[in-house]
């Protein structure tokens, strides 16, 4: 997108929604940064961009996931591992629940929450307001992936991982910053190491979403991200712990959700 076109879109009350992810495996000491979309659709941190109306985020509701879950289909008591912790907000707890639903029964999650989106596209525009990069094709691809994916163990909420995520989301909201590098120059892995140790770790970031389900579904679909790095983080069997930091105070994009992941995590 040319700079002039982007500014014009911003002036007509469009909001940019984008997401980014990083993964690290200490066993190989390698860092992988996922860049998404074509270069002209990226900001200077290699993050994919999508135009959405300012008022709506990527979804239409901020209601808790609990109110829309059919308990005859989902064992919420087992999957809702974060509901009773005191360091997460309701929407942060919803993110953990939604990820556990997707991990433990990917085929049903796709059938209920991903496949129905396919019919809501007109070209590359979703619900008449969200301009995507890939249109319905990526939603179909995601649904097929999830239908074949093997069930994974649930993620347990970890306080240290959550504190790392919340610190990053808070400072990003205050400064209107984006991306994985903190205002102090920290990487996701340095932020996690402040609170604990791990064998493997990763981070997803989403901007502009208003509910736990929208955050997780958008990251699973991973529109514009050729590597599907966000999806891979959510569906990574090496991860058994997670932390979430969500705020609706991002000065540019309205909201930001940082999700940290780790395998073999232990608080200091």
PDB file of C-alpha atoms in Angstrom:
ATOM      1  CA  UNK A   1       0.000   0.000   0.000  1.00  0.00           C
ATOM      2  CA  UNK A   2       1.441   3.396  -0.957  1.00  0.00           C
ATOM      3  CA  UNK A   3       1.896   5.923   1.819  1.00  0.00           C
ATOM      4  CA  UNK A   4      -0.623   8.320   0.292  1.00  0.00           C
ATOM      5  CA  UNK A   5      -3.251   5.593   0.032  1.00  0.00           C
ATOM      6  CA  UNK A   6      -2.665   4.555   3.622  1.00  0.00           C
ATOM      7  CA  UNK A   7      -3.055   8.126   4.879  1.00  0.00           C
ATOM      8  CA  UNK A   8      -6.248   8.526   2.894  1.00  0.00           C
ATOM      9  CA  UNK A   9      -7.650   5.360   4.399  1.00  0.00           C
ATOM     10  CA  UNK A  10      -6.773   6.617   7.854  1.00  0.00           C
ATOM     11  CA  UNK A  11      -8.460   9.957   7.229  1.00  0.00           C
ATOM     12  CA  UNK A  12     -11.753   8.231   6.392  1.00  0.00           C
ATOM     13  CA  UNK A  13     -11.819   6.635   9.845  1.00  0.00           C
ATOM     14  CA  UNK A  14     -10.259   3.310   8.928  1.00  0.00           C
ATOM     15  CA  UNK A  15      -8.259   1.467  11.556  1.00  0.00           C
ATOM     16  CA  UNK A  16      -5.315  -0.789  10.885  1.00  0.00           C
ATOM     17  CA  UNK A  17      -5.558  -4.278  12.346  1.00  0.00           C
ATOM     18  CA  UNK A  18      -2.451  -6.382  12.229  1.00  0.00           C
ATOM     19  CA  UNK A  19      -0.652  -9.135  14.026  1.00  0.00           C
ATOM     20  CA  UNK A  20       2.826 -10.482  14.486  1.00  0.00           C
ATOM     21  CA  UNK A  21       4.530 -13.514  15.943  1.00  0.00           C
ATOM     22  CA  UNK A  22       7.931 -14.682  17.089  1.00  0.00           C
ATOM     23  CA  UNK A  23       9.146 -18.096  18.152  1.00  0.00           C
ATOM     24  CA  UNK A  24      12.314 -19.288  19.824  1.00  0.00           C
ATOM     25  CA  UNK A  25      13.608 -22.776  20.490  1.00  0.00           C
ATOM     26  CA  UNK A  26      16.404 -22.758  23.035  1.00  0.00           C
ATOM     27  CA  UNK A  27      17.496 -26.223  21.939  1.00  0.00           C
ATOM     28  CA  UNK A  28      18.711 -24.785  18.647  1.00  0.00           C
ATOM     29  CA  UNK A  29      19.191 -21.210  19.918  1.00  0.00           C
ATOM     30  CA  UNK A  30      17.426 -19.900  16.821  1.00  0.00           C
ATOM     31  CA  UNK A  31      14.938 -17.066  16.594  1.00  0.00           C
ATOM     32  CA  UNK A  32      12.301 -17.057  13.901  1.00  0.00           C
ATOM     33  CA  UNK A  33      10.435 -13.871  13.092  1.00  0.00           C
ATOM     34  CA  UNK A  34       7.400 -14.345  10.883  1.00  0.00           C
ATOM     35  CA  UNK A  35       6.908 -11.611   8.302  1.00  0.00           C
ATOM     36  CA  UNK A  36       3.521 -11.559   6.651  1.00  0.00           C
ATOM     37  CA  UNK A  37       2.011 -10.486   3.388  1.00  0.00           C
ATOM     38  CA  UNK A  38       3.665  -8.601   0.576  1.00  0.00           C
ATOM     39  CA  UNK A  39       6.223  -5.955   1.391  1.00  0.00           C
ATOM     40  CA  UNK A  40       3.918  -3.083   0.442  1.00  0.00           C
ATOM     41  CA  UNK A  41       1.409  -4.352   3.020  1.00  0.00           C
ATOM     42  CA  UNK A  42       3.915  -4.373   5.857  1.00  0.00           C
ATOM     43  CA  UNK A  43       5.037  -1.763   8.313  1.00  0.00           C
ATOM     44  CA  UNK A  44       8.692  -1.317   9.239  1.00  0.00           C
ATOM     45  CA  UNK A  45       8.508  -4.285  11.609  1.00  0.00           C
ATOM     46  CA  UNK A  46       7.241  -6.690   8.960  1.00  0.00           C
ATOM     47  CA  UNK A  47       3.698  -6.901  10.263  1.00  0.00           C
ATOM     48  CA  UNK A  48       0.692  -7.595   8.062  1.00  0.00           C
ATOM     49  CA  UNK A  49      -1.869  -4.825   7.697  1.00  0.00           C
ATOM     50  CA  UNK A  50      -5.630  -4.948   7.192  1.00  0.00           C
ATOM     51  CA  UNK A  51      -8.092  -2.078   6.950  1.00  0.00           C
ATOM     52  CA  UNK A  52     -11.142  -2.309   9.224  1.00  0.00           C
ATOM     53  CA  UNK A  53     -13.699   0.210  10.460  1.00  0.00           C
ATOM     54  CA  UNK A  54     -12.561   2.016  13.587  1.00  0.00           C
ATOM     55  CA  UNK A  55     -15.658   1.287  15.620  1.00  0.00           C
ATOM     56  CA  UNK A  56     -15.913  -2.464  15.239  1.00  0.00           C
ATOM     57  CA  UNK A  57     -12.544  -4.116  15.598  1.00  0.00           C
ATOM     58  CA  UNK A  58     -12.401  -7.514  13.863  1.00  0.00           C
ATOM     59  CA  UNK A  59     -15.611  -8.734  15.443  1.00  0.00           C
ATOM     60  CA  UNK A  60     -18.972  -7.494  16.586  1.00  0.00           C
ATOM     61  CA  UNK A  61     -19.054  -8.391  20.254  1.00  0.00           C
ATOM     62  CA  UNK A  62     -16.992  -8.158  23.409  1.00  0.00           C
ATOM     63  CA  UNK A  63     -19.165 -10.638  25.334  1.00  0.00           C
ATOM     64  CA  UNK A  64     -17.391 -13.391  27.245  1.00  0.00           C
ATOM     65  CA  UNK A  65     -16.784 -16.638  25.370  1.00  0.00           C
ATOM     66  CA  UNK A  66     -18.581 -18.487  28.160  1.00  0.00           C
ATOM     67  CA  UNK A  67     -21.932 -17.073  27.060  1.00  0.00           C
ATOM     68  CA  UNK A  68     -21.679 -18.602  23.577  1.00  0.00           C
ATOM     69  CA  UNK A  69     -20.262 -22.053  24.288  1.00  0.00           C
ATOM     70  CA  UNK A  70     -22.453 -25.137  23.986  1.00  0.00           C
ATOM     71  CA  UNK A  71     -21.463 -27.094  27.089  1.00  0.00           C
ATOM     72  CA  UNK A  72     -22.850 -30.270  25.535  1.00  0.00           C
ATOM     73  CA  UNK A  73     -20.037 -30.057  22.987  1.00  0.00           C
ATOM     74  CA  UNK A  74     -17.212 -28.669  25.124  1.00  0.00           C
ATOM     75  CA  UNK A  75     -15.872 -29.756  28.515  1.00  0.00           C
ATOM     76  CA  UNK A  76     -15.496 -26.176  29.685  1.00  0.00           C
ATOM     77  CA  UNK A  77     -14.518 -27.197  33.213  1.00  0.00           C
ATOM     78  CA  UNK A  78     -11.394 -28.900  31.851  1.00  0.00           C
ATOM     79  CA  UNK A  79     -10.591 -26.417  29.094  1.00  0.00           C
ATOM     80  CA  UNK A  80     -11.093 -23.207  31.075  1.00  0.00           C
ATOM     81  CA  UNK A  81      -7.768 -23.470  32.877  1.00  0.00           C
ATOM     82  CA  UNK A  82      -7.416 -19.750  33.579  1.00  0.00           C
ATOM     83  CA  UNK A  83     -10.882 -18.862  34.893  1.00  0.00           C
ATOM     84  CA  UNK A  84      -9.972 -18.900  38.581  1.00  0.00           C
ATOM     85  CA  UNK A  85      -6.611 -17.117  38.447  1.00  0.00           C
ATOM     86  CA  UNK A  86      -6.447 -13.589  39.821  1.00  0.00           C
ATOM     87  CA  UNK A  87      -3.935 -12.080  37.382  1.00  0.00           C
ATOM     88  CA  UNK A  88      -6.003 -12.229  34.175  1.00  0.00           C
ATOM     89  CA  UNK A  89      -9.028 -10.224  33.048  1.00  0.00           C
ATOM     90  CA  UNK A  90     -12.136 -11.941  31.680  1.00  0.00           C
ATOM     91  CA  UNK A  91     -11.118 -11.422  28.059  1.00  0.00           C
ATOM     92  CA  UNK A  92      -7.608 -12.703  28.800  1.00  0.00           C
ATOM     93  CA  UNK A  93      -9.145 -15.817  30.373  1.00  0.00           C
ATOM     94  CA  UNK A  94     -11.370 -16.180  27.300  1.00  0.00           C
ATOM     95  CA  UNK A  95      -8.281 -16.215  25.055  1.00  0.00           C
ATOM     96  CA  UNK A  96      -6.857 -19.149  27.018  1.00  0.00           C
ATOM     97  CA  UNK A  97     -10.180 -20.998  26.846  1.00  0.00           C
ATOM     98  CA  UNK A  98     -10.535 -20.445  23.099  1.00  0.00           C
ATOM     99  CA  UNK A  99      -6.990 -21.654  22.428  1.00  0.00           C
ATOM    100  CA  UNK A 100      -7.642 -24.796  24.473  1.00  0.00           C
ATOM    101  CA  UNK A 101     -10.849 -25.441  22.556  1.00  0.00           C
ATOM    102  CA  UNK A 102      -8.973 -25.114  19.275  1.00  0.00           C
ATOM    103  CA  UNK A 103      -6.106 -27.312  20.453  1.00  0.00           C
ATOM    104  CA  UNK A 104      -8.120 -30.166  21.949  1.00  0.00           C
ATOM    105  CA  UNK A 105     -10.743 -30.454  19.208  1.00  0.00           C
ATOM    106  CA  UNK A 106      -9.461 -28.550  16.164  1.00  0.00           C
ATOM    107  CA  UNK A 107     -11.986 -30.103  13.768  1.00  0.00           C
ATOM    108  CA  UNK A 108     -15.020 -29.082  15.819  1.00  0.00           C
ATOM    109  CA  UNK A 109     -13.570 -25.648  16.500  1.00  0.00           C
ATOM    110  CA  UNK A 110     -13.192 -25.097  12.772  1.00  0.00           C
ATOM    111  CA  UNK A 111     -16.701 -26.390  12.050  1.00  0.00           C
ATOM    112  CA  UNK A 112     -18.322 -24.081  14.605  1.00  0.00           C
ATOM    113  CA  UNK A 113     -16.252 -20.911  14.447  1.00  0.00           C
ATOM    114  CA  UNK A 114     -14.115 -20.825  11.294  1.00  0.00           C
ATOM    115  CA  UNK A 115     -16.014 -22.445   8.415  1.00  0.00           C
ATOM    116  CA  UNK A 116     -19.130 -20.236   8.900  1.00  0.00           C
ATOM    117  CA  UNK A 117     -17.001 -17.207   7.993  1.00  0.00           C
ATOM    118  CA  UNK A 118     -16.536 -18.421   4.420  1.00  0.00           C
ATOM    119  CA  UNK A 119     -20.036 -17.373   3.331  1.00  0.00           C
ATOM    120  CA  UNK A 120     -19.571 -13.891   4.768  1.00  0.00           C
ATOM    121  CA  UNK A 121     -17.072 -12.797   2.134  1.00  0.00           C
ATOM    122  CA  UNK A 122     -17.704 -10.659  -0.918  1.00  0.00           C
ATOM    123  CA  UNK A 123     -14.464 -10.942  -2.814  1.00  0.00           C
ATOM    124  CA  UNK A 124     -11.812 -10.098  -0.248  1.00  0.00           C
ATOM    125  CA  UNK A 125     -14.153  -8.086   1.976  1.00  0.00           C
ATOM    126  CA  UNK A 126     -15.488  -9.775   5.107  1.00  0.00           C
ATOM    127  CA  UNK A 127     -18.919  -8.793   6.447  1.00  0.00           C
ATOM    128  CA  UNK A 128     -18.919  -5.761   4.190  1.00  0.00           C
ATOM    129  CA  UNK A 129     -16.288  -3.931   6.222  1.00  0.00           C
ATOM    130  CA  UNK A 130     -13.027  -5.861   6.708  1.00  0.00           C
ATOM    131  CA  UNK A 131     -10.655  -5.762   3.749  1.00  0.00           C
ATOM    132  CA  UNK A 132      -8.510  -8.891   3.853  1.00  0.00           C
ATOM    133  CA  UNK A 133      -5.510  -9.899   1.786  1.00  0.00           C
ATOM    134  CA  UNK A 134      -6.567 -13.439   0.870  1.00  0.00           C
ATOM    135  CA  UNK A 135     -10.343 -13.485   1.134  1.00  0.00           C
ATOM    136  CA  UNK A 136     -12.324 -16.671   1.767  1.00  0.00           C
ATOM    137  CA  UNK A 137      -9.514 -18.864   0.415  1.00  0.00           C
ATOM    138  CA  UNK A 138      -7.434 -18.593   3.579  1.00  0.00           C
ATOM    139  CA  UNK A 139     -10.459 -19.365   5.747  1.00  0.00           C
ATOM    140  CA  UNK A 140     -11.100 -22.520   3.718  1.00  0.00           C
ATOM    141  CA  UNK A 141      -7.419 -23.441   3.997  1.00  0.00           C
ATOM    142  CA  UNK A 142      -7.494 -22.941   7.750  1.00  0.00           C
ATOM    143  CA  UNK A 143     -10.629 -25.062   8.133  1.00  0.00           C
ATOM    144  CA  UNK A 144      -9.011 -27.898   6.180  1.00  0.00           C
ATOM    145  CA  UNK A 145      -5.864 -27.664   8.292  1.00  0.00           C
ATOM    146  CA  UNK A 146      -7.854 -27.797  11.514  1.00  0.00           C
ATOM    147  CA  UNK A 147      -9.984 -30.712  10.257  1.00  0.00           C
ATOM    148  CA  UNK A 148      -6.817 -32.787   9.829  1.00  0.00           C
ATOM    149  CA  UNK A 149      -4.921 -31.513  12.873  1.00  0.00           C
ATOM    150  CA  UNK A 150      -4.301 -33.880  15.762  1.00  0.00           C
ATOM    151  CA  UNK A 151      -5.675 -32.887  19.171  1.00  0.00           C
ATOM    152  CA  UNK A 152      -3.126 -31.284  21.478  1.00  0.00           C
ATOM    153  CA  UNK A 153      -2.858 -30.989  25.264  1.00  0.00           C
ATOM    154  CA  UNK A 154      -4.365 -27.938  26.937  1.00  0.00           C
ATOM    155  CA  UNK A 155      -2.370 -24.838  27.760  1.00  0.00           C
ATOM    156  CA  UNK A 156      -2.024 -23.896  31.403  1.00  0.00           C
ATOM    157  CA  UNK A 157      -2.067 -20.229  32.359  1.00  0.00           C
ATOM    158  CA  UNK A 158       1.253 -19.157  33.893  1.00  0.00           C
ATOM    159  CA  UNK A 159       1.635 -16.005  35.964  1.00  0.00           C
ATOM    160  CA  UNK A 160       5.133 -15.164  34.766  1.00  0.00           C
ATOM    161  CA  UNK A 161       4.177 -15.561  31.112  1.00  0.00           C
ATOM    162  CA  UNK A 162       1.136 -13.378  31.713  1.00  0.00           C
ATOM    163  CA  UNK A 163       3.162 -10.666  33.435  1.00  0.00           C
ATOM    164  CA  UNK A 164       5.535 -10.603  30.470  1.00  0.00           C
ATOM    165  CA  UNK A 165       2.610 -10.317  28.036  1.00  0.00           C
ATOM    166  CA  UNK A 166       0.822  -7.683  30.109  1.00  0.00           C
ATOM    167  CA  UNK A 167       3.926  -5.540  30.422  1.00  0.00           C
ATOM    168  CA  UNK A 168       4.366  -5.486  26.662  1.00  0.00           C
ATOM    169  CA  UNK A 169       0.695  -4.808  25.889  1.00  0.00           C
ATOM    170  CA  UNK A 170       0.584  -2.030  28.496  1.00  0.00           C
ATOM    171  CA  UNK A 171       3.628  -0.172  27.205  1.00  0.00           C
ATOM    172  CA  UNK A 172       2.455  -0.581  23.614  1.00  0.00           C
ATOM    173  CA  UNK A 173      -0.900   0.899  24.513  1.00  0.00           C
ATOM    174  CA  UNK A 174       0.712   3.860  26.239  1.00  0.00           C
ATOM    175  CA  UNK A 175       3.182   4.605  23.462  1.00  0.00           C
ATOM    176  CA  UNK A 176       1.189   3.466  20.390  1.00  0.00           C
ATOM    177  CA  UNK A 177       4.109   1.157  19.635  1.00  0.00           C
ATOM    178  CA  UNK A 178       3.717  -2.041  17.604  1.00  0.00           C
ATOM    179  CA  UNK A 179       5.746  -5.187  17.095  1.00  0.00           C
ATOM    180  CA  UNK A 180       7.719  -7.527  19.306  1.00  0.00           C
ATOM    181  CA  UNK A 181      10.530  -5.207  20.372  1.00  0.00           C
ATOM    182  CA  UNK A 182       9.730  -3.477  23.653  1.00  0.00           C
ATOM    183  CA  UNK A 183      10.155   0.234  24.279  1.00  0.00           C
ATOM    184  CA  UNK A 184      13.242  -0.738  26.285  1.00  0.00           C
ATOM    185  CA  UNK A 185      14.609  -2.783  23.389  1.00  0.00           C
ATOM    186  CA  UNK A 186      13.616  -6.125  24.914  1.00  0.00           C
ATOM    187  CA  UNK A 187      12.711  -9.212  22.891  1.00  0.00           C
ATOM    188  CA  UNK A 188       9.763 -11.464  23.825  1.00  0.00           C
ATOM    189  CA  UNK A 189      12.223 -13.961  25.212  1.00  0.00           C
ATOM    190  CA  UNK A 190      14.027 -11.487  27.432  1.00  0.00           C
ATOM    191  CA  UNK A 191      10.676 -10.374  28.826  1.00  0.00           C
ATOM    192  CA  UNK A 192       9.769 -13.986  29.630  1.00  0.00           C
ATOM    193  CA  UNK A 193      13.194 -14.655  31.143  1.00  0.00           C
ATOM    194  CA  UNK A 194      12.569 -11.874  33.642  1.00  0.00           C
ATOM    195  CA  UNK A 195       9.935 -14.064  35.276  1.00  0.00           C
ATOM    196  CA  UNK A 196      10.970 -17.635  34.570  1.00  0.00           C
ATOM    197  CA  UNK A 197      12.835 -20.246  32.538  1.00  0.00           C
ATOM    198  CA  UNK A 198      11.695 -22.301  29.565  1.00  0.00           C
ATOM    199  CA  UNK A 199      12.811 -24.741  26.887  1.00  0.00           C
ATOM    200  CA  UNK A 200      10.934 -23.182  23.988  1.00  0.00           C
ATOM    201  CA  UNK A 201       8.858 -20.025  23.736  1.00  0.00           C
ATOM    202  CA  UNK A 202       6.905 -17.817  21.377  1.00  0.00           C
ATOM    203  CA  UNK A 203       4.736 -14.728  21.142  1.00  0.00           C
ATOM    204  CA  UNK A 204       1.688 -13.700  19.105  1.00  0.00           C
ATOM    205  CA  UNK A 205       0.330 -10.156  18.956  1.00  0.00           C
ATOM    206  CA  UNK A 206      -3.034  -9.046  17.585  1.00  0.00           C
ATOM    207  CA  UNK A 207      -4.387  -5.505  17.344  1.00  0.00           C
ATOM    208  CA  UNK A 208      -7.974  -4.318  17.036  1.00  0.00           C
ATOM    209  CA  UNK A 209      -9.941  -7.382  18.153  1.00  0.00           C
ATOM    210  CA  UNK A 210     -12.693  -7.092  20.759  1.00  0.00           C
ATOM    211  CA  UNK A 211     -13.227 -10.631  22.061  1.00  0.00           C
ATOM    212  CA  UNK A 212     -11.276 -13.733  22.983  1.00  0.00           C
ATOM    213  CA  UNK A 213     -12.820 -15.683  20.111  1.00  0.00           C
ATOM    214  CA  UNK A 214     -12.066 -13.018  17.520  1.00  0.00           C
ATOM    215  CA  UNK A 215      -8.461 -12.866  18.678  1.00  0.00           C
ATOM    216  CA  UNK A 216      -7.945 -16.623  18.457  1.00  0.00           C
ATOM    217  CA  UNK A 217      -9.890 -17.191  15.230  1.00  0.00           C
ATOM    218  CA  UNK A 218      -8.120 -14.312  13.472  1.00  0.00           C
ATOM    219  CA  UNK A 219      -4.722 -15.667  14.511  1.00  0.00           C
ATOM    220  CA  UNK A 220      -5.637 -19.186  13.402  1.00  0.00           C
ATOM    221  CA  UNK A 221      -6.811 -17.988   9.991  1.00  0.00           C
ATOM    222  CA  UNK A 222      -3.651 -15.882   9.696  1.00  0.00           C
ATOM    223  CA  UNK A 223      -4.722 -13.860   6.678  1.00  0.00           C
ATOM    224  CA  UNK A 224      -1.741 -12.486   4.770  1.00  0.00           C
ATOM    225  CA  UNK A 225       0.839 -14.486   6.725  1.00  0.00           C
ATOM    226  CA  UNK A 226       2.386 -16.947   4.291  1.00  0.00           C
ATOM    227  CA  UNK A 227       4.111 -18.967   7.006  1.00  0.00           C
ATOM    228  CA  UNK A 228       0.912 -19.183   9.125  1.00  0.00           C
ATOM    229  CA  UNK A 229       3.191 -18.453  12.065  1.00  0.00           C
ATOM    230  CA  UNK A 230       0.394 -17.371  14.433  1.00  0.00           C
ATOM    231  CA  UNK A 231      -1.527 -20.562  13.728  1.00  0.00           C
ATOM    232  CA  UNK A 232       1.608 -22.602  14.296  1.00  0.00           C
ATOM    233  CA  UNK A 233       2.161 -20.974  17.678  1.00  0.00           C
ATOM    234  CA  UNK A 234      -1.384 -21.735  18.832  1.00  0.00           C
ATOM    235  CA  UNK A 235      -1.160 -25.295  17.503  1.00  0.00           C
ATOM    236  CA  UNK A 236       2.381 -25.989  18.707  1.00  0.00           C
ATOM    237  CA  UNK A 237       2.442 -29.202  20.714  1.00  0.00           C
ATOM    238  CA  UNK A 238       5.696 -28.205  22.413  1.00  0.00           C
ATOM    239  CA  UNK A 239       3.938 -25.375  24.230  1.00  0.00           C
ATOM    240  CA  UNK A 240       2.164 -26.260  27.468  1.00  0.00           C
ATOM    241  CA  UNK A 241       2.022 -22.846  29.139  1.00  0.00           C
ATOM    242  CA  UNK A 242       0.639 -19.491  28.080  1.00  0.00           C
ATOM    243  CA  UNK A 243       0.172 -15.932  29.257  1.00  0.00           C
ATOM    244  CA  UNK A 244      -2.081 -13.169  27.959  1.00  0.00           C
ATOM    245  CA  UNK A 245      -1.984  -9.391  28.120  1.00  0.00           C
ATOM    246  CA  UNK A 246      -4.923  -7.439  26.655  1.00  0.00           C
ATOM    247  CA  UNK A 247      -5.711  -3.753  26.774  1.00  0.00           C
ATOM    248  CA  UNK A 248      -8.260  -1.545  25.002  1.00  0.00           C
ATOM    249  CA  UNK A 249      -6.042   1.487  25.483  1.00  0.00           C
ATOM    250  CA  UNK A 250      -3.815   1.308  22.416  1.00  0.00           C
ATOM    251  CA  UNK A 251      -3.687   4.891  21.186  1.00  0.00           C
ATOM    252  CA  UNK A 252      -3.648   3.974  17.509  1.00  0.00           C
ATOM    253  CA  UNK A 253      -5.409   0.641  17.112  1.00  0.00           C
ATOM    254  CA  UNK A 254      -7.810   0.636  20.027  1.00  0.00           C
ATOM    255  CA  UNK A 255      -6.755  -2.711  21.467  1.00  0.00           C
ATOM    256  CA  UNK A 256      -3.726  -4.961  21.639  1.00  0.00           C
ATOM    257  CA  UNK A 257      -3.479  -8.570  22.777  1.00  0.00           C
ATOM    258  CA  UNK A 258      -0.083 -10.105  23.469  1.00  0.00           C
ATOM    259  CA  UNK A 259      -0.008 -13.884  23.921  1.00  0.00           C
ATOM    260  CA  UNK A 260       3.126 -15.613  25.196  1.00  0.00           C
ATOM    261  CA  UNK A 261       3.746 -19.344  24.925  1.00  0.00           C
ATOM    262  CA  UNK A 262       6.329 -21.651  26.455  1.00  0.00           C
ATOM    263  CA  UNK A 263       7.259 -25.273  26.824  1.00  0.00           C
ATOM    264  CA  UNK A 264       8.778 -26.417  30.081  1.00  0.00           C
ATOM    265  CA  UNK A 265       8.173 -23.062  31.733  1.00  0.00           C
ATOM    266  CA  UNK A 266       8.963 -22.528  35.403  1.00  0.00           C
ATOM    267  CA  UNK A 267       8.482 -19.344  37.420  1.00  0.00           C
ATOM    268  CA  UNK A 268      11.592 -18.038  39.136  1.00  0.00           C
TER     269      UNK A 268
END
